[in-house]
Structure formats: structure tokens, C-alpha cells
Coordinates of C-alpha atoms and ligand atoms in Angstrom, one line a residue:
K21 CA 0.0 0.0 0.0
V22 CA 1.6 3.2 -1.1
I23 CA 1.5 6.1 1.5
M24 CA 1.2 9.5 -0.3
T25 CA 2.3 12.7 1.4
T26 CA 1.9 16.3 0.2
R27 CA 3.8 19.3 1.4
K28 CA 2.4 22.6 2.5
I29 CA 5.0 25.4 2.1
L30 CA 5.0 27.9 5.0
T31 CA 7.3 30.7 6.2
L32 CA 8.5 31.7 9.6
T33 CA 10.4 35.0 10.2
L34 CA 12.3 35.9 13.3
V35 CA 13.0 39.6 13.9
R36 CA 16.1 40.8 15.9
N37 CA 16.7 44.3 17.1
V38 CA 19.9 46.2 17.8
A39 CA 19.8 45.0 21.4
D40 CA 19.7 41.4 20.0
E41 CA 16.2 40.9 21.4
I42 CA 13.7 38.8 19.4
L43 CA 10.2 39.7 18.4
L44 CA 7.7 37.0 19.1
G45 CA 3.9 37.1 18.6
L46 CA 1.2 35.6 20.8
K47 CA -1.1 33.8 18.3
K48 CA -4.6 35.1 19.0
R49 CA -6.5 32.6 16.9
G50 CA -6.2 29.6 14.6
F51 CA -3.4 27.1 14.3
G52 CA -1.1 27.5 17.3
E53 CA -3.4 29.8 19.2
G54 CA -2.0 30.7 22.6
K55 CA 1.6 30.0 21.6
W56 CA 4.4 32.6 21.1
N57 CA 5.8 32.3 17.7
G58 CA 7.7 34.0 14.9
F59 CA 5.7 35.5 12.1
G60 CA 4.6 33.7 8.9
G61 CA 2.1 31.7 7.1
K62 CA 1.2 30.4 3.6
V63 CA 2.9 31.1 0.3
E64 CA 0.3 32.4 -2.2
P65 CA 0.4 31.5 -5.9
G66 CA 2.7 33.8 -7.8
E67 CA 4.9 34.9 -4.9
T68 CA 8.3 33.6 -4.0
I69 CA 8.9 32.1 -0.5
P70 CA 10.9 35.2 0.6
Q71 CA 8.1 37.5 -0.8
A72 CA 5.6 35.5 1.2
A73 CA 7.7 35.8 4.3
A74 CA 8.0 39.5 4.0
R75 CA 4.2 39.9 3.3
E76 CA 3.3 37.7 6.3
L77 CA 5.6 39.7 8.6
T78 CA 3.9 42.9 7.6
E79 CA 0.4 41.5 7.9
E80 CA 1.1 40.0 11.3
C81 CA 3.1 42.7 13.1
G82 CA 3.3 45.8 10.8
L83 CA 7.1 45.7 10.1
Q84 CA 8.5 45.8 6.6
A85 CA 11.6 43.7 6.2
H86 CA 14.3 45.2 4.0
Y87 CA 16.5 42.1 4.0
L88 CA 15.8 38.5 4.9
T89 CA 18.4 35.9 5.6
K90 CA 17.4 32.2 5.1
V91 CA 18.5 30.6 8.4
G92 CA 16.9 27.1 8.2
L93 CA 14.3 24.7 7.0
L94 CA 11.9 22.7 9.2
D95 CA 9.7 19.8 8.3
F96 CA 6.8 18.9 10.6
E97 CA 5.0 15.7 10.1
F98 CA 1.9 14.5 12.1
V99 CA 1.1 10.8 12.7
N100 CA -1.8 9.8 10.4
D101 CA -1.7 13.1 8.5
P102 CA -0.4 13.1 4.9
V103 CA 0.4 16.8 4.9
I104 CA 4.0 17.7 5.8
L105 CA 4.5 21.3 6.8
E106 CA 7.6 22.6 5.1
V107 CA 8.6 25.7 7.0
H108 CA 11.2 28.1 5.5
V109 CA 12.8 30.0 8.4
F110 CA 14.1 33.5 7.9
E111 CA 15.7 36.2 10.0
T112 CA 15.6 40.0 9.5
R113 CA 17.7 42.6 11.3
Q114 CA 16.9 45.3 8.7
Y115 CA 13.3 46.5 8.9
S116 CA 11.2 49.6 9.2
G117 CA 7.7 50.5 10.5
T118 CA 6.1 50.2 13.9
V119 CA 5.2 47.0 15.6
I120 CA 1.5 46.8 16.0
E121 CA -0.9 44.2 17.4
T122 CA -3.0 42.6 14.7
E123 CA -6.0 40.3 14.7
E124 CA -3.6 37.4 14.4
M125 CA -0.8 38.4 16.7
C126 CA 0.1 40.3 19.9
P127 CA 3.8 41.1 19.4
K128 CA 6.4 41.5 22.2
W129 CA 10.2 41.9 22.3
Y130 CA 12.0 39.2 24.3
K131 CA 15.5 39.1 25.6
I132 CA 17.1 35.8 24.4
E133 CA 17.3 34.5 28.0
D134 CA 13.6 35.1 28.5
I135 CA 12.3 33.3 25.4
P136 CA 9.0 31.6 26.7
F137 CA 9.7 28.1 25.5
Q138 CA 7.0 26.7 27.8
N139 CA 4.5 28.7 25.8
M140 CA 5.8 27.8 22.4
W141 CA 5.7 24.8 20.1
L142 CA 7.6 21.9 21.7
D143 CA 10.1 21.8 18.8
D144 CA 11.2 25.4 19.3
A145 CA 13.2 24.4 22.4
V146 CA 15.1 22.0 20.1
W147 CA 16.0 24.2 17.1
F148 CA 16.0 27.7 18.6
P149 CA 19.4 27.2 20.4
R150 CA 20.8 26.1 17.1
Y151 CA 19.3 29.1 15.3
L152 CA 20.5 31.5 18.0
K153 CA 24.0 30.2 17.8
G154 CA 24.2 31.4 14.1
G155 CA 26.5 29.6 11.7
P156 CA 25.4 27.2 8.9
Q157 CA 21.7 26.9 8.0
F158 CA 19.9 24.2 9.9
Y159 CA 17.5 21.4 8.9
G160 CA 15.0 20.1 11.4
Y161 CA 12.5 17.3 11.1
F162 CA 9.9 16.7 13.8
L163 CA 7.3 13.9 13.9
Y164 CA 4.4 15.0 16.1
K165 CA 1.7 12.8 17.6
G166 CA -1.0 15.3 18.3
F167 CA 0.3 18.7 19.1
D168 CA 2.0 17.9 22.4
T169 CA 4.2 14.9 21.7
I170 CA 7.3 14.6 19.5
L171 CA 7.9 11.0 18.5
K172 CA 11.0 11.5 16.4
Q173 CA 13.3 14.5 15.7
E174 CA 16.4 15.3 13.6
L175 CA 18.4 18.5 13.6
K176 CA 21.5 19.0 11.5
S177 CA 23.5 21.8 9.8
T178 CA 23.1 22.0 6.1
D179 CA 23.9 24.2 3.2
L180 CA 20.5 24.9 1.7
S181 CA 21.7 27.2 -1.0
Ligands
8WT16 C1 3.2 22.4 13.6 S1 4.5 22.3 14.6 C2 5.2 23.8 14.6 N1 6.3 24.1 15.4 C3 6.6 25.4 15.1 N2 7.5 26.1 15.7 C4 7.6 27.4 15.3 N3 6.8 27.9 14.5 C5 5.8 27.2 13.9 N4 5.0 27.8 13.0 C6 5.7 25.9 14.3 N5 4.8 24.9 13.9

């Protein structure tokens, strides 16, 4: 019996300020509601993945990114669900505009040492330290059972370019 999977391409953008703090948003509704997260969402037809990342950032927190760095790629699989979430992770340190609360997100600047992992997706505690260290791009794979259990995980450095 052949098992078919499909991929849903998503973006995730992490914003850093000159004090090296990170901007996270408290998701107010929908998927991941109640969790602090970076900003992102779907890639629309006709836009590139970086264009989608920039658009989602502006829609969700009001900032305009002027430069995005690709920092990693995350694959999320869920037991008994054929859709693999392929999340392209970006960072921006060059942006303009004013951070605003939107219908989706309540944004807040966090010092690195205060990142609220207990109120984030479980996988974030695994790959954030690798992201924060900088260096080569990372690839992460997480097999979830429901939303609160990770059955399998992989994290490695990779050159995605
Ligand atoms: C579906 S599992 C998941 N983990 C995540 N971590 C960070 N940002 C996301 N959008 C995440 N989704």
C-alpha cells in the first residue's frame, strides 16, 4: 500500500533588534493559538517564498523587512496526517515600520534569555538554540503525535543554497 504525502509550504520569520532581542507574537486565533511564535504563514500562488515571508511579517506585526536571511528549513509531520508542513525560516535585522498588534498576533520583544519556550511549540526548544548560535543553516525534522508529543526528531547543519 503506497502512502502518499503532500507538502504545505510555510514561512517563519524571526525579527532581531539592535539589542539582539527577538520579536515574538502571541497567536490570538487559529493554528497554534495561545503560543508565542515567529511571524509567517502560507505562500500564495505567484509569490516567491521570501516574498511570502515579507508579506506575512507585515500583515502579522506591521514591520517591513528590507533584508531577509534564510536561516533554516523545518519539516513537521503529524502521525496519520499526509500533509507535511515545510517551514522556511528567515531572520531579519533590517526592517522599518512600527510593531502593531493585529487580529492574528500580539507582538512582544523578548531578551534571548527570556524566550518563553513553555508557551511555544515543543520543537522550538530543540531548534531555537541552534538558530540563536548562528552559523550554517539548519535542517530540522519533527514527527508529532497530536500537538504535544514529538515521537521523532532530527536536527542538522546543512547548506541549503
Ligand atoms: C506544527 S508544529 C510547529 N512548530 C513550530 N515552531 C515554530 N513555528 C511554527 N509555526 C511551528 N509549527
